[in-house]
Structures are given as C-alpha cells and as structure tokens.
Amino acid sequence: MGNNRGTHDGDIAEIEFVKKFNVNKKSEKFKNYLSKFEYDNIDNIYMIRVTTKQLSKLSNQHVMTRADSYLIKSNDSKLDNLLIKNDNYLDEQILKLNNIEFEHIKFSGVSIKMSDSNKFQILKMTPDSFYKIFNEYELGAGASVYCTKEEELEKNDSVYTGWHTSKQKIIDKYNKDIPSLLKLNEQISKSEEILIYKKLKTFSNKKMIEIINNDKHLQEIIFNGYHIYEEPYSASYFYKGNDIIELTYIPFSVTTGSGRSKGNFTIVLKPKK
C-alpha cells in the first residue's frame, strides 16, 4: 500500500512517523506494537523508512512496497550521531551510505497514511498480475468495459484485446450468471447493449469482491503484501492518525485505472470512503 509514496504530503507523513517513533519508542503509545517482536534492548530498536523499490512476485518488477517503514535491530554506535544529525529520522539510504550494521525485524512493516487520507490505492493490477490473483482475464475485462455512452461501445473491442480475451470467451464464461450476454451476438440496439454491459460490469465488480472476501490467502496478498514481497517489506501494521493497528482487512471498492483510454488496462482496489 505504499503505491502513492512519492507524493509530498505522503512523504511528510512517513518522515514524521519515523521521527516520532525513534523519539518516543518507550512510550505507552508503541508498547503494544513492540510487544509483538523479540529483542533484548529497546535502545537498539529503530524505525526505518523504506526508500527503495523491491521485487514483486506479482508483477515481476521492482515497485514500491506495502510497508512504508519497518524496524531494525542494531548495536552500531554510528546510529547515535546519525539520529542527532537527522533529527531522529532514518531511512534505507542513510543506513547504506553510513555502512550501518543491522538486522531486519521481520513482519514489522507499517503502512503509513495521513490522518485525512482515504485516497490511497490498496492494489493496482495489470492484466497479467490480475491473472495471477484470479486465474482468469475475463473478470478484469468485464470490469473494464465501457457502458455509459453509445459512442464508446466500439472501444470494448480494445478492452478484450488488452485483457487477452474476447467477447465470446466472456459470453461463454458468464452467460449462466448473466443470460442477456447471449444477446451481444445478435442485432440489438445501442441502448440495450449498454444495459447488458452495465450488468456485466456490476457483476464483475461484485464477483471480484466476493472472491477476495472469501479467500484469506488473497487478502494477505492484497492487504499485506505477504507472499509477494520479501520481509520486511510486507505491511503487518497500519498507522493512521495516532494509532498503530494490526492490518488484516480494509473495506474496499473496485475501479478501473486512469489509463484505460490510452490502452493501459488496470483494476484498482481503493478503500471505501
């Protein structure tokens, strides 16, 4: 869920969280979070901001990760001066530039959001990464069809192509759920065609939500980044406002990405408002 890292306000929120933790790690505020991990001395525990991209097993590309920050253990004496120099801020680049010796604390990753932010993306899926999650392209294509303006209906041919499928494959797969799909092979009015595509889009979105809500493994991939990132780059925790809470599930909605008109087809999961 670090997809939006790089925005100025998001950077500030992450930097301030890391500073706040490194100054106040002995406070009651962080006691429950720290109780989840084994360590000998709290003075050797530090919060580090993620500034690198990591390999995603979903997209097979180096991307921003679910975790925006994570914990390390370190006895390196250079850290004391670095904390003073950087106003208690530490990130991966600082560790690397100063050759700090440390150990990652697995499953300590935190997704950090501004207190007023509901605009972040939970997950953006290309057709190929969508297939790895749902084992089909047709559902993504169904959610991506144009279904509001008659003059846009012809764009659905490019939707099928972009999603590595065809209108016929979608009809064959889902006509039992949406019998009116069979009419797409007949001579029908544009207005009727729009109604059928609206049904397909609604069905596809609901089907995706249903599949995710009934599959714990998928939830771990989507909300935490487990199984697709090496540790500590998954997010086991969520920080928004003033609390660190365990991250298990976020109520979400399904939408298409902004690049659809340019042929860049994606399905995006966003938090419900």
mmCIF file with all atom_site columns, C-alpha atoms in Angstrom, residues 58 66 122-125 129-130 132-136 139 143 203-224 248-255 267-270:
data_model
loop_
_atom_site.group_PDB
_atom_site.id
_atom_site.type_symbol
_atom_site.label_atom_id
_atom_site.label_alt_id
_atom_site.label_comp_id
_atom_site.label_asym_id
_atom_site.label_entity_id
_atom_site.label_seq_id
_atom_site.pdbx_PDB_ins_code
_atom_site.Cartn_x
_atom_site.Cartn_y
_atom_site.Cartn_z
_atom_site.occupancy
_atom_site.B_iso_or_equiv
_atom_site.pdbx_formal_charge
_atom_site.auth_seq_id
_atom_site.auth_comp_id
_atom_site.auth_asym_id
_atom_site.auth_atom_id
_atom_site.pdbx_PDB_model_num
ATOM 1  C CA . LEU A 1 58  ? 3.024   -10.427 -8.646  1.00 0.00 ? 58  LEU A CA 1
ATOM 2  C CA . ARG A 1 66  ? 3.276   -2.359  1.094   1.00 0.00 ? 66  ARG A CA 1
ATOM 3  C CA . ILE A 1 122 ? -4.631  -0.693  -1.945  1.00 0.00 ? 122 ILE A CA 1
ATOM 4  C CA . LEU A 1 123 ? -3.577  -2.530  -5.091  1.00 0.00 ? 123 LEU A CA 1
ATOM 5  C CA . LYS A 1 124 ? -3.283  -1.820  -8.807  1.00 0.00 ? 124 LYS A CA 1
ATOM 6  C CA . MET A 1 125 ? -3.348  -4.887  -11.080 1.00 0.00 ? 125 MET A CA 1
ATOM 7  C CA . SER A 1 129 ? -0.901  -9.569  -12.324 1.00 0.00 ? 129 SER A CA 1
ATOM 8  C CA . PHE A 1 130 ? -4.711  -9.796  -12.216 1.00 0.00 ? 130 PHE A CA 1
ATOM 9  C CA . LYS A 1 132 ? -2.003  -14.372 -11.084 1.00 0.00 ? 132 LYS A CA 1
ATOM 10 C CA . ILE A 1 133 ? -4.584  -13.477 -8.434  1.00 0.00 ? 133 ILE A CA 1
ATOM 11 C CA . PHE A 1 134 ? -7.869  -14.502 -10.077 1.00 0.00 ? 134 PHE A CA 1
ATOM 12 C CA . ASN A 1 135 ? -6.629  -17.101 -12.585 1.00 0.00 ? 135 ASN A CA 1
ATOM 13 C CA . GLU A 1 136 ? -8.620  -15.516 -15.422 1.00 0.00 ? 136 GLU A CA 1
ATOM 14 C CA . LEU A 1 139 ? -13.389 -10.881 -14.912 1.00 0.00 ? 139 LEU A CA 1
ATOM 15 C CA . ALA A 1 143 ? -14.995 -4.774  -15.004 1.00 0.00 ? 143 ALA A CA 1
ATOM 16 C CA . PHE A 1 203 ? -21.429 -8.496  -11.925 1.00 0.00 ? 203 PHE A CA 1
ATOM 17 C CA . SER A 1 204 ? -17.636 -8.460  -12.450 1.00 0.00 ? 204 SER A CA 1
ATOM 18 C CA . ASN A 1 205 ? -17.027 -5.955  -9.664  1.00 0.00 ? 205 ASN A CA 1
ATOM 19 C CA . LYS A 1 206 ? -19.246 -7.851  -7.217  1.00 0.00 ? 206 LYS A CA 1
ATOM 20 C CA . LYS A 1 207 ? -17.652 -11.175 -8.191  1.00 0.00 ? 207 LYS A CA 1
ATOM 21 C CA . MET A 1 208 ? -14.159 -9.813  -7.514  1.00 0.00 ? 208 MET A CA 1
ATOM 22 C CA . ILE A 1 209 ? -15.188 -8.524  -4.094  1.00 0.00 ? 209 ILE A CA 1
ATOM 23 C CA . GLU A 1 210 ? -16.865 -11.850 -3.284  1.00 0.00 ? 210 GLU A CA 1
ATOM 24 C CA . ILE A 1 211 ? -13.787 -13.853 -4.295  1.00 0.00 ? 211 ILE A CA 1
ATOM 25 C CA . ILE A 1 212 ? -11.468 -11.678 -2.190  1.00 0.00 ? 212 ILE A CA 1
ATOM 26 C CA . ASN A 1 213 ? -13.778 -11.660 0.822   1.00 0.00 ? 213 ASN A CA 1
ATOM 27 C CA . ASN A 1 214 ? -13.887 -15.458 0.850   1.00 0.00 ? 214 ASN A CA 1
ATOM 28 C CA . ASP A 1 215 ? -10.170 -16.141 0.384   1.00 0.00 ? 215 ASP A CA 1
ATOM 29 C CA . LYS A 1 216 ? -7.788  -15.450 3.289   1.00 0.00 ? 216 LYS A CA 1
ATOM 30 C CA . HIS A 1 217 ? -4.719  -16.083 1.145   1.00 0.00 ? 217 HIS A CA 1
ATOM 31 C CA . LEU A 1 218 ? -5.811  -13.435 -1.365  1.00 0.00 ? 218 LEU A CA 1
ATOM 32 C CA . GLN A 1 219 ? -6.480  -10.997 1.459   1.00 0.00 ? 219 GLN A CA 1
ATOM 33 C CA . GLU A 1 220 ? -2.930  -11.498 2.725   1.00 0.00 ? 220 GLU A CA 1
ATOM 34 C CA . ILE A 1 221 ? -1.547  -10.750 -0.737  1.00 0.00 ? 221 ILE A CA 1
ATOM 35 C CA . ILE A 1 222 ? -3.777  -7.738  -1.367  1.00 0.00 ? 222 ILE A CA 1
ATOM 36 C CA . PHE A 1 223 ? -3.826  -6.002  2.007   1.00 0.00 ? 223 PHE A CA 1
ATOM 37 C CA . ASN A 1 224 ? -0.475  -7.031  3.496   1.00 0.00 ? 224 ASN A CA 1
ATOM 38 C CA . THR A 1 248 ? -5.901  -7.577  8.379   1.00 0.00 ? 248 THR A CA 1
ATOM 39 C CA . TYR A 1 249 ? -8.621  -6.188  6.113   1.00 0.00 ? 249 TYR A CA 1
ATOM 40 C CA . ILE A 1 250 ? -9.646  -2.848  4.607   1.00 0.00 ? 250 ILE A CA 1
ATOM 41 C CA . PRO A 1 251 ? -13.189 -2.328  3.267   1.00 0.00 ? 251 PRO A CA 1
ATOM 42 C CA . PHE A 1 252 ? -12.606 -1.662  -0.432  1.00 0.00 ? 252 PHE A CA 1
ATOM 43 C CA . SER A 1 253 ? -14.180 -0.839  -3.755  1.00 0.00 ? 253 SER A CA 1
ATOM 44 C CA . VAL A 1 254 ? -13.183 -1.816  -7.298  1.00 0.00 ? 254 VAL A CA 1
ATOM 45 C CA . THR A 1 255 ? -12.472 0.641   -10.091 1.00 0.00 ? 255 THR A CA 1
ATOM 46 C CA . ILE A 1 267 ? -8.032  -2.832  -11.995 1.00 0.00 ? 267 ILE A CA 1
ATOM 47 C CA . VAL A 1 268 ? -7.546  -0.764  -8.842  1.00 0.00 ? 268 VAL A CA 1
ATOM 48 C CA . LEU A 1 269 ? -8.708  -1.586  -5.338  1.00 0.00 ? 269 LEU A CA 1
ATOM 49 C CA . LYS A 1 270 ? -9.348  1.500   -3.224  1.00 0.00 ? 270 LYS A CA 1
#
